[in-house]
């Protein structure tokens, strides 16, 4: 039998709770966490920053393309 996985949250000290199976695995960083730490916000997920950055870039590109269209209309 596979040994029980521990929550991989490390804050002030390593969390010693058993990690949840399947739902305890973070979709972003694929680490395993207990019920308290499984949400990206709750384990300070380092991949969340990437997601935020990606969303930011997408939004920026969208705004820029809209601005380009708007300026074309103005100058036409
Ligand atoms: Zn934990
Ligand atoms: Zn994570």
mmCIF file of N, CA and C and ligand atoms in Angstrom:
data_model
loop_
_atom_site.group_PDB
_atom_site.id
_atom_site.type_symbol
_atom_site.label_atom_id
_atom_site.label_comp_id
_atom_site.label_asym_id
_atom_site.label_seq_id
_atom_site.Cartn_x
_atom_site.Cartn_y
_atom_site.Cartn_z
ATOM 1 N N UNK A 1 0.840 -1.210 0.000
ATOM 2 C CA UNK A 1 0.000 0.000 0.000
ATOM 3 C C UNK A 1 0.873 1.257 0.000
ATOM 4 N N UNK A 2 0.463 2.239 -0.767
ATOM 5 C CA UNK A 2 1.233 3.491 -0.844
ATOM 6 C C UNK A 2 1.169 4.214 0.498
ATOM 7 N N UNK A 3 2.256 4.797 0.893
ATOM 8 C CA UNK A 3 2.230 5.546 2.156
ATOM 9 C C UNK A 3 1.311 6.750 2.029
ATOM 10 N N UNK A 4 0.673 7.122 3.123
ATOM 11 C CA UNK A 4 -0.231 8.272 3.109
ATOM 12 C C UNK A 4 0.542 9.534 2.812
ATOM 13 N N UNK A 5 -0.009 10.330 1.926
ATOM 14 C CA UNK A 5 0.652 11.588 1.603
ATOM 15 C C UNK A 5 0.306 12.621 2.655
ATOM 16 N N UNK A 6 1.307 13.420 2.965
ATOM 17 C CA UNK A 6 1.095 14.526 3.890
ATOM 18 C C UNK A 6 0.783 15.786 3.099
ATOM 19 N N UNK A 7 0.054 16.678 3.742
ATOM 20 C CA UNK A 7 -0.176 17.988 3.155
ATOM 21 C C UNK A 7 1.177 18.651 2.915
ATOM 22 N N UNK A 8 1.341 19.232 1.748
ATOM 23 C CA UNK A 8 2.636 19.825 1.398
ATOM 24 C C UNK A 8 2.708 21.313 1.696
ATOM 25 N N UNK A 9 1.741 21.783 2.450
ATOM 26 C CA UNK A 9 1.782 23.193 2.833
ATOM 27 C C UNK A 9 2.892 23.431 3.846
ATOM 28 N N UNK A 10 3.724 24.419 3.580
ATOM 29 C CA UNK A 10 4.756 24.793 4.543
ATOM 30 C C UNK A 10 4.586 26.268 4.864
ATOM 31 N N UNK A 11 4.106 26.542 6.030
ATOM 32 C CA UNK A 11 3.944 27.922 6.455
ATOM 33 C C UNK A 11 4.988 28.205 7.512
ATOM 34 N N UNK A 12 4.520 28.519 8.709
ATOM 35 C CA UNK A 12 5.413 28.683 9.857
ATOM 36 C C UNK A 12 6.135 27.362 10.089
ATOM 37 N N UNK A 13 5.392 26.294 9.871
ATOM 38 C CA UNK A 13 5.958 24.952 9.932
ATOM 39 C C UNK A 13 5.183 24.057 8.991
ATOM 40 N N UNK A 14 5.721 22.916 8.688
ATOM 41 C CA UNK A 14 5.065 21.982 7.777
ATOM 42 C C UNK A 14 3.730 21.534 8.359
ATOM 43 N N UNK A 15 2.688 21.570 7.552
ATOM 44 C CA UNK A 15 1.381 21.080 7.980
ATOM 45 C C UNK A 15 1.467 19.571 8.149
ATOM 46 N N UNK A 16 0.963 19.037 9.252
ATOM 47 C CA UNK A 16 1.100 17.587 9.460
ATOM 48 C C UNK A 16 -0.189 16.814 9.230
ATOM 49 N N UNK A 17 -1.144 17.458 8.574
ATOM 50 C CA UNK A 17 -2.385 16.776 8.230
ATOM 51 C C UNK A 17 -2.150 15.863 7.025
ATOM 52 N N UNK A 18 -2.939 14.829 6.930
ATOM 53 C CA UNK A 18 -2.862 13.960 5.748
ATOM 54 C C UNK A 18 -3.476 14.689 4.565
ATOM 55 N N UNK A 19 -2.850 14.568 3.409
ATOM 56 C CA UNK A 19 -3.374 15.207 2.205
ATOM 57 C C UNK A 19 -4.615 14.464 1.750
ATOM 58 N N UNK A 20 -5.557 15.193 1.176
ATOM 59 C CA UNK A 20 -6.755 14.564 0.623
ATOM 60 C C UNK A 20 -6.398 13.896 -0.696
ATOM 61 N N UNK A 21 -7.027 12.768 -0.940
ATOM 62 C CA UNK A 21 -6.793 12.113 -2.226
ATOM 63 C C UNK A 21 -7.585 12.812 -3.313
ATOM 64 N N UNK A 22 -7.016 12.912 -4.466
ATOM 65 C CA UNK A 22 -7.634 13.500 -5.663
ATOM 66 C C UNK A 22 -7.983 14.986 -5.467
ATOM 67 N N UNK A 23 -8.955 15.288 -4.623
ATOM 68 C CA UNK A 23 -9.357 16.689 -4.473
ATOM 69 C C UNK A 23 -8.305 17.515 -3.751
ATOM 70 N N UNK A 24 -7.389 16.838 -3.047
ATOM 71 C CA UNK A 24 -6.337 17.566 -2.344
ATOM 72 C C UNK A 24 -5.228 18.029 -3.259
ATOM 73 N N UNK A 25 -5.231 17.532 -4.483
ATOM 74 C CA UNK A 25 -4.159 17.920 -5.405
ATOM 75 C C UNK A 25 -4.502 19.230 -6.096
ATOM 76 N N UNK A 26 -3.602 20.176 -5.971
ATOM 77 C CA UNK A 26 -3.806 21.477 -6.594
ATOM 78 C C UNK A 26 -3.644 21.353 -8.106
ATOM 79 N N UNK A 27 -4.605 21.884 -8.841
ATOM 80 C CA UNK A 27 -4.571 21.819 -10.306
ATOM 81 C C UNK A 27 -3.461 22.693 -10.876
ATOM 82 N N UNK A 28 -2.991 23.643 -10.082
ATOM 83 C CA UNK A 28 -1.980 24.586 -10.576
ATOM 84 C C UNK A 28 -0.558 24.085 -10.342
ATOM 85 N N UNK A 29 -0.265 23.673 -9.108
ATOM 86 C CA UNK A 29 1.116 23.298 -8.791
ATOM 87 C C UNK A 29 1.261 21.789 -8.599
ATOM 88 N N UNK A 30 0.174 21.039 -8.731
ATOM 89 C CA UNK A 30 0.104 19.583 -8.543
ATOM 90 C C UNK A 30 0.762 19.067 -7.266
ATOM 91 N N UNK A 31 0.730 19.868 -6.213
ATOM 92 C CA UNK A 31 1.119 19.406 -4.892
ATOM 93 C C UNK A 31 -0.133 18.929 -4.171
ATOM 94 N N UNK A 32 0.059 18.136 -3.128
ATOM 95 C CA UNK A 32 -1.091 17.588 -2.413
ATOM 96 C C UNK A 32 -1.285 18.297 -1.082
ATOM 97 N N UNK A 33 -2.540 18.588 -0.785
ATOM 98 C CA UNK A 33 -2.842 19.342 0.423
ATOM 99 C C UNK A 33 -4.017 18.759 1.179
ATOM 100 N N UNK A 34 -4.111 19.128 2.458
ATOM 101 C CA UNK A 34 -5.248 18.729 3.285
ATOM 102 C C UNK A 34 -6.433 19.645 2.961
ATOM 103 N N UNK A 35 -7.558 19.381 3.607
ATOM 104 C CA UNK A 35 -8.776 20.161 3.348
ATOM 105 C C UNK A 35 -8.575 21.646 3.636
ATOM 106 N N UNK A 36 -7.710 21.949 4.590
ATOM 107 C CA UNK A 36 -7.495 23.351 4.955
ATOM 108 C C UNK A 36 -6.652 24.108 3.945
ATOM 109 N N UNK A 37 -5.802 23.401 3.252
ATOM 110 C CA UNK A 37 -4.816 24.082 2.400
ATOM 111 C C UNK A 37 -4.967 23.787 0.921
ATOM 112 N N UNK A 38 -6.019 23.078 0.523
ATOM 113 C CA UNK A 38 -6.081 22.649 -0.875
ATOM 114 C C UNK A 38 -6.366 23.782 -1.858
ATOM 115 N N UNK A 39 -7.024 24.840 -1.417
ATOM 116 C CA UNK A 39 -7.294 25.954 -2.329
ATOM 117 C C UNK A 39 -6.020 26.747 -2.586
ATOM 118 N N UNK A 40 -5.828 27.194 -3.828
ATOM 119 C CA UNK A 40 -4.604 27.933 -4.174
ATOM 120 C C UNK A 40 -4.339 29.112 -3.242
ATOM 121 N N UNK A 41 -5.402 29.801 -2.841
ATOM 122 C CA UNK A 41 -5.248 30.946 -1.938
ATOM 123 C C UNK A 41 -4.711 30.511 -0.586
ATOM 124 N N UNK A 42 -5.044 29.273 -0.203
ATOM 125 C CA UNK A 42 -4.718 28.826 1.148
ATOM 126 C C UNK A 42 -3.329 28.228 1.273
ATOM 127 N N UNK A 43 -2.708 27.882 0.159
ATOM 128 C CA UNK A 43 -1.315 27.427 0.277
ATOM 129 C C UNK A 43 -0.376 28.383 -0.452
ATOM 130 N N UNK A 44 -0.846 29.594 -0.674
ATOM 131 C CA UNK A 44 -0.025 30.603 -1.349
ATOM 132 C C UNK A 44 0.594 29.995 -2.602
ATOM 133 N N UNK A 45 -0.277 29.400 -3.412
ATOM 134 C CA UNK A 45 0.159 28.675 -4.600
ATOM 135 C C UNK A 45 1.049 29.546 -5.485
ATOM 136 N N UNK A 46 2.246 29.063 -5.765
ATOM 137 C CA UNK A 46 3.161 29.885 -6.559
ATOM 138 C C UNK A 46 2.753 29.929 -8.024
ATOM 139 N N UNK A 47 1.894 28.973 -8.452
ATOM 140 C CA UNK A 47 1.433 28.989 -9.844
ATOM 141 C C UNK A 47 0.296 29.982 -10.045
ATOM 142 N N UNK A 48 -0.327 30.365 -8.945
ATOM 143 C CA UNK A 48 -1.417 31.330 -9.044
ATOM 144 C C UNK A 48 -0.916 32.651 -9.602
ATOM 145 N N UNK A 49 0.294 33.010 -9.240
ATOM 146 C CA UNK A 49 0.885 34.242 -9.752
ATOM 147 C C UNK A 49 0.978 34.176 -11.272
ATOM 148 N N UNK A 50 1.374 33.013 -11.791
ATOM 149 C CA UNK A 50 1.450 32.830 -13.231
ATOM 150 C C UNK A 50 0.081 33.021 -13.862
ATOM 151 N N UNK A 51 -0.940 32.445 -13.218
ATOM 152 C CA UNK A 51 -2.298 32.558 -13.739
ATOM 153 C C UNK A 51 -2.737 34.004 -13.779
ATOM 154 N N UNK A 52 -2.454 34.710 -12.707
ATOM 155 C CA UNK A 52 -2.831 36.110 -12.636
ATOM 156 C C UNK A 52 -2.126 36.886 -13.729
ATOM 157 N N UNK A 53 -0.856 36.577 -13.904
ATOM 158 C CA UNK A 53 -0.055 37.256 -14.919
ATOM 159 C C UNK A 53 -0.620 36.983 -16.309
ATOM 160 N N UNK A 54 -1.013 35.737 -16.544
ATOM 161 C CA UNK A 54 -1.582 35.365 -17.834
ATOM 162 C C UNK A 54 -2.886 36.112 -18.080
ATOM 163 N N UNK A 55 -3.730 36.181 -17.056
ATOM 164 C CA UNK A 55 -5.006 36.879 -17.175
ATOM 165 C C UNK A 55 -4.755 38.353 -17.443
ATOM 166 N N UNK A 56 -3.761 38.876 -16.754
ATOM 167 C CA UNK A 56 -3.398 40.282 -16.932
ATOM 168 C C UNK A 56 -2.950 40.535 -18.363
ATOM 169 N N UNK A 57 -2.096 39.668 -18.887
ATOM 170 C CA UNK A 57 -1.584 39.826 -20.245
ATOM 171 C C UNK A 57 -2.699 39.716 -21.277
ATOM 172 N N UNK A 58 -3.611 38.762 -21.034
ATOM 173 C CA UNK A 58 -4.736 38.579 -21.948
ATOM 174 C C UNK A 58 -5.584 39.840 -21.994
ATOM 175 N N UNK A 59 -5.853 40.365 -20.796
ATOM 176 C CA UNK A 59 -6.678 41.555 -20.690
ATOM 177 C C UNK A 59 -5.997 42.738 -21.366
ATOM 178 N N UNK A 60 -4.694 42.823 -21.179
ATOM 179 C CA UNK A 60 -3.910 43.909 -21.765
ATOM 180 C C UNK A 60 -3.962 43.828 -23.294
ATOM 181 N N UNK A 61 -3.789 42.618 -23.817
ATOM 182 C CA UNK A 61 -3.820 42.426 -25.265
ATOM 183 C C UNK A 61 -5.184 42.803 -25.817
ATOM 184 N N UNK A 62 -6.226 42.441 -25.068
ATOM 185 C CA UNK A 62 -7.589 42.742 -25.484
ATOM 186 C C UNK A 62 -7.806 44.250 -25.533
ATOM 187 N N UNK A 63 -7.381 44.913 -24.469
ATOM 188 C CA UNK A 63 -7.536 46.362 -24.408
ATOM 189 C C UNK A 63 -6.775 47.034 -25.538
ATOM 190 N N UNK A 64 -5.565 46.524 -25.803
ATOM 191 C CA UNK A 64 -4.758 47.129 -26.848
ATOM 192 C C UNK A 64 -5.390 46.935 -28.223
ATOM 193 N N UNK A 65 -5.968 45.753 -28.451
ATOM 194 C CA UNK A 65 -6.598 45.513 -29.752
ATOM 195 C C UNK A 65 -7.838 46.384 -29.904
ATOM 196 N N UNK A 66 -8.539 46.586 -28.787
ATOM 197 C CA UNK A 66 -9.722 47.458 -28.840
ATOM 198 C C UNK A 66 -9.322 48.899 -29.135
ATOM 199 N N UNK A 67 -8.222 49.295 -28.518
ATOM 200 C CA UNK A 67 -7.747 50.655 -28.712
ATOM 201 C C UNK A 67 -7.325 50.863 -30.177
ATOM 202 N N UNK A 68 -6.704 49.834 -30.732
ATOM 203 C CA UNK A 68 -6.260 49.907 -32.123
ATOM 204 C C UNK A 68 -7.468 50.094 -33.039
ATOM 205 N N UNK A 69 -8.510 49.314 -32.784
ATOM 206 C CA UNK A 69 -9.730 49.410 -33.576
ATOM 207 C C UNK A 69 -10.335 50.801 -33.427
ATOM 208 N N UNK A 70 -10.385 51.280 -32.178
ATOM 209 C CA UNK A 70 -10.974 52.588 -31.916
ATOM 210 C C UNK A 70 -10.213 53.692 -32.635
ATOM 211 N N UNK A 71 -8.877 53.605 -32.610
ATOM 212 C CA UNK A 71 -8.084 54.659 -33.257
ATOM 213 C C UNK A 71 -8.235 54.590 -34.783
ATOM 214 N N UNK A 72 -8.461 53.409 -35.300
ATOM 215 C CA UNK A 72 -8.685 53.273 -36.744
ATOM 216 C C UNK A 72 -9.980 53.974 -37.138
ATOM 217 N N UNK A 73 -10.987 53.812 -36.273
ATOM 218 C CA UNK A 73 -12.273 54.440 -36.546
ATOM 219 C C UNK A 73 -12.124 55.961 -36.520
ATOM 220 N N UNK A 74 -11.364 56.437 -35.536
ATOM 221 C CA UNK A 74 -11.185 57.882 -35.378
ATOM 222 C C UNK A 74 -10.451 58.471 -36.587
ATOM 223 N N UNK A 75 -9.413 57.759 -37.044
ATOM 224 C CA UNK A 75 -8.590 58.327 -38.130
ATOM 225 C C UNK A 75 -9.187 58.069 -39.518
ATOM 226 N N UNK A 76 -10.178 57.180 -39.610
ATOM 227 C CA UNK A 76 -10.717 56.840 -40.922
ATOM 228 C C UNK A 76 -11.546 57.986 -41.503
HETATM 229 ZN ZN1 LIG B 1 -2.489 21.321 5.375
HETATM 230 ZN ZN1 LIG B 2 -1.061 25.135 -5.843
#
